[in-house]
XYZ file of C-alpha atoms in Angstrom:
677
model
C -18.348 2.884 -9.836
C -20.654 4.251 -11.505
C -24.886 3.570 -10.310
C -25.462 1.364 -13.545
C -22.828 -0.672 -13.004
C -23.834 -1.457 -9.158
C -26.884 -2.109 -10.167
C -25.783 -4.571 -12.750
C -23.713 -6.712 -10.054
C -26.347 -6.661 -8.354
C -28.616 -8.941 -10.326
C -25.299 -10.898 -11.474
C -25.119 -11.548 -7.795
C -29.001 -12.831 -7.561
C -28.371 -15.597 -9.813
C -24.759 -16.250 -9.425
C -25.437 -17.066 -5.072
C -29.073 -17.904 -4.759
C -27.867 -19.105 -1.488
C -27.123 -16.050 0.564
C -30.530 -14.519 -1.036
C -32.581 -18.111 1.124
C -30.235 -16.522 4.083
C -32.035 -12.916 3.447
C -35.186 -14.783 3.357
C -34.796 -16.719 6.435
C -33.518 -14.097 8.794
C -35.962 -10.810 7.050
C -39.702 -10.734 6.462
C -41.296 -9.476 3.111
C -40.744 -5.962 3.393
C -36.727 -6.374 5.035
C -36.050 -8.583 2.397
C -37.418 -5.913 -1.135
C -35.374 -3.158 0.552
C -32.051 -5.375 1.384
C -31.849 -6.581 -2.300
C -33.985 -3.720 -4.461
C -32.418 -2.790 -7.757
C -34.137 0.930 -7.745
C -31.993 3.462 -8.114
C -33.498 5.719 -5.400
C -35.174 3.882 -1.858
C -37.404 4.610 0.764
C -37.879 2.370 3.120
C -40.721 3.930 5.602
C -40.580 1.987 8.950
C -42.684 2.737 11.651
C -41.531 1.567 15.240
C -40.196 -0.977 16.145
C -40.219 -2.462 12.766
C -36.370 -3.342 12.447
C -35.158 -0.807 10.028
C -31.469 -0.177 11.298
C -31.087 -4.028 11.048
C -32.718 -3.600 7.204
C -30.247 -1.170 6.008
C -27.356 -2.931 7.812
C -28.612 -6.397 5.636
C -29.175 -3.952 2.691
C -25.034 -2.633 3.345
C -24.083 -5.944 3.182
C -25.814 -7.071 0.148
C -23.996 -4.592 -1.564
C -20.317 -6.300 -0.713
C -22.033 -9.564 -1.399
C -22.846 -8.461 -4.672
C -19.492 -6.906 -5.220
C -18.966 -3.176 -4.970
C -16.076 -2.390 -2.532
C -16.978 -1.252 0.376
C -14.954 2.582 -0.181
C -17.761 3.196 -2.725
C -19.879 3.023 0.372
C -20.919 5.860 2.098
C -23.455 5.368 5.569
C -25.034 8.487 7.096
C -26.931 8.424 10.381
C -27.430 10.865 13.301
C -25.311 9.567 15.950
C -22.518 7.969 16.975
C -24.007 5.075 18.975
C -26.043 4.376 16.068
C -23.062 4.256 13.745
C -21.163 2.341 15.642
C -24.621 -0.191 16.450
C -24.688 -0.097 12.288
C -20.916 -1.415 12.135
C -21.091 -4.221 14.552
C -24.062 -5.610 13.216
C -22.117 -5.181 9.490
C -18.846 -7.304 11.088
C -20.999 -10.076 12.699
C -23.191 -10.149 9.142
C -20.229 -10.405 6.946
C -17.576 -12.365 9.170
C -15.309 -9.146 9.914
C -15.671 -5.498 9.039
C -15.610 -3.836 5.926
C -12.147 -1.964 5.521
C -13.348 1.343 3.647
C -16.658 2.033 3.780
C -17.077 5.308 5.423
C -19.666 4.627 8.305
C -20.478 7.906 10.877
C -22.739 10.991 11.294
C -23.111 14.094 9.365
C -21.062 15.711 11.953
C -18.730 13.229 12.348
C -18.492 12.614 7.640
C -18.275 16.417 7.661
C -15.116 16.927 10.188
C -13.149 13.937 8.325
C -13.745 16.226 4.560
C -13.289 19.524 5.975
C -9.638 18.666 8.007
C -8.892 16.111 3.931
C -9.231 20.175 2.772
C -9.417 22.568 5.756
C -7.102 25.284 3.658
C -10.260 25.664 1.246
C -12.864 26.017 4.053
C -10.844 28.563 5.552
C -9.041 26.719 8.146
C -5.610 24.649 9.472
C -6.372 21.104 9.816
C -6.253 21.352 13.704
C -8.837 23.094 13.925
C -11.826 23.044 17.157
C -15.053 21.994 17.030
C -16.815 23.848 19.185
C -19.465 23.036 21.956
C -22.485 25.065 23.098
C -20.859 26.410 25.868
C -17.292 27.008 23.635
C -20.570 29.497 21.506
C -22.147 30.965 24.230
C -18.648 31.942 25.796
C -17.683 33.693 22.686
C -21.494 35.544 22.563
C -20.958 37.168 25.951
C -17.651 38.634 24.967
C -18.872 39.888 21.936
C -21.823 41.480 23.713
C -19.097 42.837 26.196
C -16.854 44.346 23.743
C -20.198 46.284 22.794
C -21.331 46.527 25.797
C -20.973 50.697 25.658
C -23.419 50.398 23.006
C -25.467 48.096 24.227
C -28.598 49.521 26.787
C -29.760 46.789 29.190
C -32.836 45.442 27.155
C -30.505 44.592 24.311
C -28.511 42.567 27.095
C -31.359 40.736 28.684
C -33.012 40.650 25.885
C -29.521 38.680 23.751
C -27.673 36.878 26.413
C -30.299 36.120 29.814
C -32.698 34.936 26.687
C -29.999 33.120 24.681
C -31.325 34.249 21.710
C -28.835 35.518 20.175
C -26.957 31.669 19.208
C -30.552 30.550 18.679
C -31.531 32.879 15.733
C -27.811 32.250 13.694
C -27.742 28.853 14.439
C -31.765 28.582 12.347
C -30.908 30.777 9.963
C -28.030 28.554 8.731
C -30.027 25.544 9.521
C -33.109 26.440 7.671
C -30.708 28.957 4.596
C -32.596 31.787 5.258
C -31.477 35.149 6.733
C -31.451 36.352 9.809
C -33.740 39.119 8.608
C -35.986 36.050 7.635
C -36.194 34.619 10.685
C -36.739 37.080 12.549
C -39.522 38.121 10.728
C -40.834 34.810 11.063
C -40.392 34.021 14.691
C -39.124 36.720 16.674
C -41.671 39.258 15.218
C -40.958 41.278 18.633
C -37.474 42.349 17.809
C -37.622 43.531 14.414
C -36.309 47.015 15.393
C -32.965 44.909 16.773
C -31.988 43.168 13.129
C -29.085 45.418 12.267
C -27.476 44.542 16.030
C -27.805 40.700 15.703
C -26.796 40.834 11.959
C -23.290 42.445 13.264
C -23.302 40.318 16.615
C -23.291 37.162 13.803
C -20.253 38.947 11.678
C -18.231 39.592 14.659
C -19.063 35.594 15.851
C -17.830 34.312 12.256
C -14.638 36.246 12.714
C -13.857 35.139 15.828
C -14.266 31.613 14.893
C -11.415 32.162 12.545
C -9.758 34.106 14.462
C -9.079 30.776 16.670
C -8.944 28.251 14.011
C -12.549 26.721 14.871
C -15.911 25.805 13.746
C -18.428 25.272 15.204
C -21.331 22.184 15.195
C -23.366 24.407 11.977
C -20.242 25.053 10.355
C -19.333 20.975 9.537
C -22.145 20.719 7.459
C -22.653 24.262 6.511
C -18.702 24.793 5.353
C -19.210 20.783 3.661
C -22.119 22.070 1.480
C -19.929 25.474 0.778
C -16.950 23.443 0.190
C -18.692 20.751 -2.872
C -20.384 23.953 -4.309
C -17.390 26.320 -4.443
C -14.925 23.770 -5.073
C -16.594 21.424 -7.566
C -13.802 19.058 -8.290
C -13.966 18.875 -4.656
C -17.093 17.867 -4.954
C -17.127 15.403 -7.963
C -14.155 13.611 -6.390
C -16.779 12.017 -3.675
C -19.316 11.653 -5.985
C -16.969 9.522 -8.319
C -16.152 7.930 -4.918
C -19.654 6.900 -2.996
C -21.714 5.035 -5.441
C -23.876 3.949 -2.499
C -25.830 6.647 -0.412
C -27.011 5.100 2.777
C -29.208 7.228 5.196
C -30.598 6.599 8.177
C -33.293 8.854 10.009
C -34.308 10.943 6.715
C -37.272 12.549 9.415
C -34.642 13.694 11.614
C -32.655 15.941 8.424
C -32.775 19.260 8.309
C -32.400 21.455 5.108
C -28.998 21.311 4.826
C -28.525 17.413 5.381
C -30.868 17.132 2.696
C -28.856 19.589 0.808
C -26.254 17.703 0.809
C -27.917 14.113 0.114
C -28.359 15.582 -3.158
C -25.128 16.833 -3.872
C -24.475 12.865 -4.295
C -28.284 12.083 -5.603
C -28.022 10.885 -9.167
C -24.398 9.952 -9.654
C -24.857 7.347 -6.979
C -27.766 5.490 -5.700
C -29.319 6.690 -2.969
C -31.400 4.765 0.143
C -32.940 5.926 2.782
C -35.000 5.059 6.216
C -36.956 6.626 7.861
C -40.300 7.297 9.714
C -42.223 10.820 9.691
C -44.726 9.647 12.277
C -41.336 10.342 14.349
C -39.719 13.697 13.340
C -39.791 14.969 16.846
C -36.546 17.683 17.010
C -37.854 20.529 14.445
C -36.566 22.662 18.015
C -33.230 21.116 16.926
C -34.307 22.522 13.257
C -35.562 18.905 11.876
C -37.537 19.139 9.162
C -40.138 17.048 8.416
C -40.964 18.146 4.800
C -37.905 16.124 3.763
C -39.617 12.758 4.448
C -42.396 13.716 3.822
C -41.799 15.341 -0.361
C -39.406 12.819 -0.501
C -41.293 10.544 -3.098
C -41.969 13.962 -5.120
C -38.884 15.321 -5.476
C -37.134 11.524 -6.413
C -40.489 10.543 -8.479
C -38.056 7.778 -9.418
C -37.618 6.330 -5.540
C -39.470 3.045 -4.762
C -41.412 3.246 -1.166
C -41.021 0.275 0.600
C -42.720 0.068 4.003
C -42.054 -1.668 7.595
C -45.522 -2.333 9.088
C -44.776 -4.890 11.003
C -43.539 -3.695 14.964
C -41.824 -6.385 16.671
C -41.426 -4.368 19.909
C -44.728 -4.193 21.011
C -48.526 -5.658 21.960
C -51.298 -5.623 19.363
C -53.136 -3.519 21.701
C -50.302 -1.037 22.058
C -49.827 -0.641 18.145
C -53.513 -0.387 17.894
C -53.642 3.152 20.463
C -50.510 4.195 18.253
C -51.971 3.599 15.285
C -55.652 5.317 15.819
C -53.637 8.737 17.565
C -51.303 9.675 14.711
C -53.855 9.015 12.185
C -55.035 12.749 13.263
C -52.188 14.730 11.694
C -52.981 16.213 8.909
C -50.073 15.444 7.009
C -48.122 11.997 6.255
C -47.083 9.364 4.839
C -49.551 6.324 5.561
C -48.806 2.918 6.922
C -50.368 0.966 9.513
C -48.464 -0.826 11.796
C -49.367 -4.217 12.609
C -47.698 -6.641 15.541
C -48.006 -10.683 15.639
C -46.510 -10.502 19.143
C -48.739 -12.476 22.077
C -51.780 -10.006 22.846
C -51.579 -8.240 26.305
C -54.005 -6.342 28.231
C -55.195 -3.019 26.905
C -52.952 0.376 27.250
C -54.722 2.167 31.068
C -55.303 5.880 30.569
C -55.465 7.039 34.685
C -57.328 10.074 35.725
C -55.779 11.584 38.842
C -56.777 14.920 41.001
C -54.029 16.478 41.186
C -49.974 15.186 40.356
C -48.886 14.554 43.523
C -52.155 11.663 43.512
C -50.774 11.100 39.837
C -47.069 9.974 40.880
C -48.729 7.943 43.537
C -50.937 5.735 41.248
C -47.840 5.673 39.275
C -45.748 4.133 42.274
C -48.246 1.837 43.652
C -48.496 0.554 40.055
C -44.698 -0.133 39.401
C -44.821 -1.891 42.521
C -47.556 -4.600 41.591
C -45.265 -4.817 38.336
C -42.267 -5.731 40.104
C -43.673 -7.793 42.657
C -45.300 -9.446 39.493
C -41.265 -10.523 37.990
C -40.521 -6.911 36.260
C -37.078 -5.146 37.187
C -36.791 -1.246 37.757
C -34.157 -1.199 34.598
C -37.628 -2.547 32.805
C -39.877 0.571 33.559
C -39.792 4.036 32.652
C -41.902 7.674 33.087
C -42.003 9.511 30.063
C -42.818 13.351 30.355
C -43.275 16.419 27.839
C -41.086 18.485 30.198
C -38.424 18.444 32.977
C -40.486 20.067 35.701
C -43.082 17.127 35.565
C -41.654 14.782 37.615
C -40.768 16.735 40.621
C -43.635 15.041 42.167
C -43.159 11.541 41.737
C -38.679 12.385 42.191
C -39.593 13.325 45.588
C -42.284 10.548 46.460
C -39.182 7.719 45.254
C -36.803 9.734 47.557
C -38.947 9.474 49.966
C -39.926 6.001 49.536
C -35.665 4.752 48.764
C -36.472 3.618 45.579
C -33.432 4.241 42.831
C -34.039 6.145 39.782
C -31.960 7.871 37.361
C -33.196 9.977 34.887
C -32.118 11.079 31.449
C -31.807 15.222 30.252
C -29.159 16.473 33.071
C -25.850 18.035 32.613
C -23.912 15.682 30.109
C -20.820 14.288 31.357
C -18.427 17.071 28.926
C -20.146 19.800 29.999
C -19.602 19.347 33.857
C -16.968 21.963 34.995
C -13.809 19.999 35.688
C -14.263 17.890 32.797
C -14.270 21.307 30.160
C -11.380 22.484 32.110
C -8.906 19.419 31.549
C -10.034 19.589 27.749
C -9.380 22.995 27.821
C -5.610 21.767 28.801
C -5.984 18.986 25.562
C -7.604 21.744 23.346
C -4.444 24.811 24.126
C -1.909 21.908 22.950
C -3.622 20.730 19.780
C -5.159 24.479 18.492
C -2.833 26.756 19.960
C -4.896 29.232 18.432
C -7.704 27.906 20.579
C -8.220 31.211 22.006
C -11.491 29.799 24.193
C -9.554 26.912 25.611
C -6.993 29.802 26.371
C -9.261 31.847 28.247
C -10.612 29.407 30.220
C -7.506 27.566 31.463
C -6.103 31.853 32.223
C -9.229 32.363 34.356
C -8.684 29.357 36.532
C -4.809 31.080 37.727
C -4.981 33.492 40.215
C -4.903 37.384 39.714
C -6.015 36.384 36.093
C -9.376 37.983 35.319
C -11.370 38.420 31.137
C -9.772 42.078 31.106
C -5.990 40.413 31.661
C -6.934 37.662 29.539
C -8.071 39.587 27.064
C -5.437 42.313 26.856
C -2.882 39.659 27.389
C -4.143 37.592 24.049
C -4.463 40.367 22.223
C -0.712 40.982 22.689
C -0.322 37.540 21.291
C -2.610 38.054 17.923
C -1.007 41.270 17.315
C 2.342 39.774 17.246
C 1.414 37.213 15.479
C 2.851 34.515 18.880
C 1.245 31.332 18.992
C 2.354 29.075 22.077
C 5.585 29.196 21.705
C 6.104 32.416 22.834
C 3.486 32.216 25.546
C 5.885 29.903 27.058
C 8.730 31.818 26.368
C 7.662 34.306 28.656
C 6.102 37.297 25.913
C 3.675 38.941 27.004
C 3.293 38.477 30.638
C 0.898 39.829 32.407
C 1.957 42.268 35.053
C -0.723 40.909 37.912
C -1.290 36.704 37.531
C 2.111 36.265 36.404
C 3.099 33.355 38.484
C -0.340 31.862 37.473
C 0.685 32.038 33.732
C 3.961 30.816 34.224
C 2.689 27.999 35.700
C 0.770 27.329 33.560
C 2.419 27.775 30.688
C 5.375 25.108 32.047
C 2.453 23.096 32.156
C 2.202 23.421 28.420
C 5.198 22.794 27.880
C 5.545 19.731 29.683
C 2.051 18.522 27.833
C 3.872 19.550 24.821
C 6.901 17.489 25.207
C 5.157 14.760 26.888
C 3.367 14.436 23.554
C 5.885 14.777 21.643
C 7.750 11.920 23.088
C 4.694 9.327 22.814
C 4.059 10.453 19.191
C 0.338 11.541 20.089
C -0.356 14.836 18.399
C 0.703 12.673 15.321
C -1.160 9.630 15.516
C 1.172 7.125 17.690
C 0.342 3.883 18.673
C 1.395 3.905 22.212
C -2.268 4.347 23.303
C -1.976 5.366 26.650
C -0.418 8.854 25.539
C -3.604 10.740 25.666
C -4.936 9.020 28.779
C -1.062 10.261 29.841
C -1.801 13.667 28.616
C -4.893 13.832 31.347
C -2.196 11.691 33.850
C 0.441 14.497 33.783
C -2.018 17.671 33.730
C -3.338 16.661 37.080
C 0.182 15.888 38.268
C 1.176 19.653 37.291
C -1.090 21.382 38.174
C -4.709 20.398 37.647
C -4.985 18.167 40.605
C -4.416 21.638 43.599
C -7.194 24.095 41.430
C -9.528 20.715 41.891
C -9.384 20.560 45.696
C -9.290 24.276 45.604
C -12.557 25.057 43.721
C -14.305 21.607 44.922
C -13.358 20.733 48.055
C -16.347 19.268 48.755
C -16.973 17.052 45.720
C -12.917 16.499 45.431
C -13.444 12.941 44.974
C -16.554 12.089 42.806
C -15.013 15.099 40.751
C -11.757 12.911 40.148
C -13.314 9.889 39.395
C -14.923 12.150 36.414
C -11.882 12.648 35.767
C -10.252 9.345 36.033
C -13.133 8.182 33.532
C -12.070 10.530 31.408
C -9.245 9.029 31.468
C -9.894 5.457 30.581
C -11.569 6.482 27.264
C -8.789 8.417 26.107
C -6.451 4.789 26.535
C -8.227 3.774 23.387
C -6.829 6.841 21.404
C -3.680 7.272 19.902
C -4.452 10.433 18.350
C -5.132 13.953 20.477
C -7.183 14.840 17.327
C -9.288 11.984 16.835
C -9.750 12.150 21.268
C -10.757 15.551 20.831
C -12.793 14.751 17.453
C -15.145 12.438 19.225
C -16.186 14.221 22.059
C -16.943 16.636 19.993
C -18.708 14.309 17.993
C -20.036 12.147 20.310
C -21.807 13.026 24.088
C -23.847 10.309 23.524
C -20.472 8.152 25.126
C -21.045 10.440 28.635
C -24.854 10.329 28.864
C -25.680 12.830 31.169
C -27.504 12.570 34.273
C -27.869 10.873 37.073
C -27.657 8.049 35.045
C -24.178 8.198 34.347
C -23.004 7.948 38.216
C -25.677 4.702 39.140
C -25.681 3.050 35.434
C -25.386 -0.551 36.410
C -27.401 -0.862 39.098
C -31.497 -1.348 38.960
C -33.346 1.812 39.064
C -36.572 3.030 37.187
C -35.433 5.266 34.268
C -37.259 8.642 34.162
C -36.522 10.947 30.913
C -37.880 13.284 28.530
C -39.626 12.169 25.722
C -37.235 13.734 23.511
C -34.914 11.877 24.870
C -36.807 8.041 24.692
C -36.368 7.964 21.636
C -34.810 5.035 20.214
C -35.037 3.648 23.761
C -37.632 0.246 24.539
C -39.244 -0.678 28.096
C -41.317 -3.507 28.382
C -43.633 -0.963 30.769
C -43.580 2.149 30.128
C -45.702 5.061 32.151
C -46.162 8.756 30.444
C -48.023 11.545 33.098
C -48.973 14.785 32.854
C -50.949 14.289 29.772
C -53.274 18.042 30.024
C -53.573 19.962 27.364
C -50.869 23.215 28.186
C -48.494 20.987 28.970
C -48.812 17.536 26.640
C -49.700 19.063 23.621
C -47.409 22.009 25.009
C -49.322 25.264 24.629
C -47.200 26.926 21.747
C -48.964 23.979 19.664
C -51.594 26.550 19.404
C -49.047 29.089 17.542
C -46.606 26.513 16.359
C -47.351 23.054 15.221
C -49.346 20.557 16.886
C -48.725 17.128 14.491
C -45.411 17.707 16.130
C -46.840 17.584 19.619
C -48.798 14.004 18.330
C -45.640 13.032 16.767
C -43.647 13.121 19.870
C -46.722 11.108 22.129
C -46.469 8.811 19.417
C -43.238 8.107 19.927
C -43.610 7.789 23.271
C -46.267 4.881 23.951
C -44.389 2.986 21.242
C -41.729 2.643 23.759
C -44.194 0.341 25.885
C -43.836 -3.230 24.894
C -46.183 -5.156 26.960
C -47.429 -2.612 29.519
C -48.788 0.785 29.018
C -50.127 3.689 30.748
C -50.703 7.120 30.641
C -51.906 9.565 33.301
C -53.712 13.098 33.157
C -55.194 14.720 36.238
C -57.890 17.471 36.271
C -57.215 19.827 38.585
C -55.640 23.094 37.450
C -51.552 22.908 37.539
C -49.818 26.805 37.545
C -46.520 25.000 37.661
C -43.656 27.068 35.821
C -46.308 30.012 34.873
C -48.565 26.904 33.016
C -52.067 26.661 33.553
C -53.247 22.790 32.103
C -56.837 22.884 30.996
C -58.225 19.101 31.962
C -57.110 15.653 29.670
C -54.813 16.009 26.606
C -56.253 16.514 23.234
C -54.262 13.225 22.204
C -56.536 11.302 25.424
C -59.767 12.854 24.219
C -58.766 11.450 20.583
C -58.398 7.496 21.597
C -60.831 5.681 20.418
C -62.555 3.491 23.831
C -62.107 0.608 22.191
C -58.272 1.190 22.457
C -57.706 1.481 26.143
C -59.188 1.018 29.727
C -60.252 4.427 32.253
C -58.870 4.297 35.538
C -59.482 6.307 38.641
C -56.527 7.184 40.729
C -57.991 7.604 43.739
C -59.909 4.471 43.375
C -57.650 2.441 42.802
C -55.146 3.399 45.618
C -58.066 2.837 48.004
C -59.419 -0.620 46.681
C -62.554 1.154 45.684
């Protein structure tokens, strides 16, 4: 269906069924209604925090379907699988059932879906592995180890210990820059190493190809390349999708914006976002994508959604006052019709310990007033800022949970179990085999490299390994045990149909149970004698999740693309209990609490000392996100004694506090509040 046909159907439906439009008028505000029902070819919903932009996007999709647009002609792009899941649930509830055929998911999941369909054109087989960050770092370590004779100590320190190699390569790929351009722009101290980094990047690509693997960046880059290098494939999807809807457009990087461009013109384009909440430049998000949207698409209709449903008018007023200082932005002004509340507090303390004491005293007051700990959060720019607070919480026995710790899927025992499944699914996955081999006694990296090289040169695969070919002299028993386990797993998978996507949803969970029974339980007991029970519960949880999948490939892909299923930190272990939330501001985006404390608002810390050289606007956007997480109570705190923790020296109250008009807040001295003066 051409875009024009879609627009015609919209007009027809408006005349044919006013009952649906009446429902939309009841359930949406004026701006949301205009967004959901617009006939415009290109639409940008400029939506502030708490304005219901996800709601508006879901109603937009429902309206298209109600107008007769076939669901299979709608592409809905999000940034997290959690967001995609919520949209699917809301859309299903709105329409009475989930519209079969609609494509809804993250950019990366849609990219993986398309690449598996056209894997050979992208230089892979359809069972390719998706590498996580640990896998990529492991490959980099192998590459540099192989070149160790040619690297001096400074080179190894620079690119391994500081972790620069992966970031330079990823930055170049996501920004469509050369390695030379990235290093000239951001790493001028290392320009002499440009040829070395370029060589390492080539070897990294070679390793991925040999392992039939893509990393996260590849899911976008190879998707874009597929459309550009094979126009017939691109045209196939351009004709399929008459309507493309994009959530959180301010978080797109240059490659993602280019992917959206592939559909623009052939399809109706509808995006929602907020430039004031663009805070992921460190992940290569490019705020210019949304700032330039009206210029890039001159025909675009910009609809501002400015009513905030989350916060009190006082909190909204403070947020508005802060963000006005940003130099470049798409102007809007939030307003709230919620009941009035108390003004936000700006607290001055002598030091971090006094700040922590004040915060805990106020949390106690809020809890006595009826709030639960689950309704309260303490946010900060960097994790070290929570140190004093965490010590105080432990001393007082107050339960808390943190966001930003080691993620579930990054824990060593979970990665071990997943390595068995990856080696089974993709026998060419060298990283999975390496991890498994190093679990066996008598097998080290050098032995494995020789073994794997022999297998690769002979063209042998899992079958050859299991049959006993190329066994190393040392570690024979461990290698044979590993191969027997994989043979048993393969037989179980074949019998249950799990590899081909059978309908026995216990089959993937059964593979995990078999891994434990065959060999890994003994490894787990030996490796973690004091943590065995805790880690076993983690593996059991993995198996519980696996029971929802009939296909091993689908299970592995869901984990690679949706780590939010297993959110990190203490929250994983004590979910369900009444506990205070401690979180970085970046991790808090998309969440809300009745009461929010933002601590460590000191120059050099928040804004970061790097903001002198980077974008101060982004730091202010981060502050804006922090304050708009609060519904009814907001407290901003600073201290004036110099802090030299972690090599940083803070210089008194944050610039963002100094910018606030005095009528927006109530000043408090922590000492007076603590001692009742």
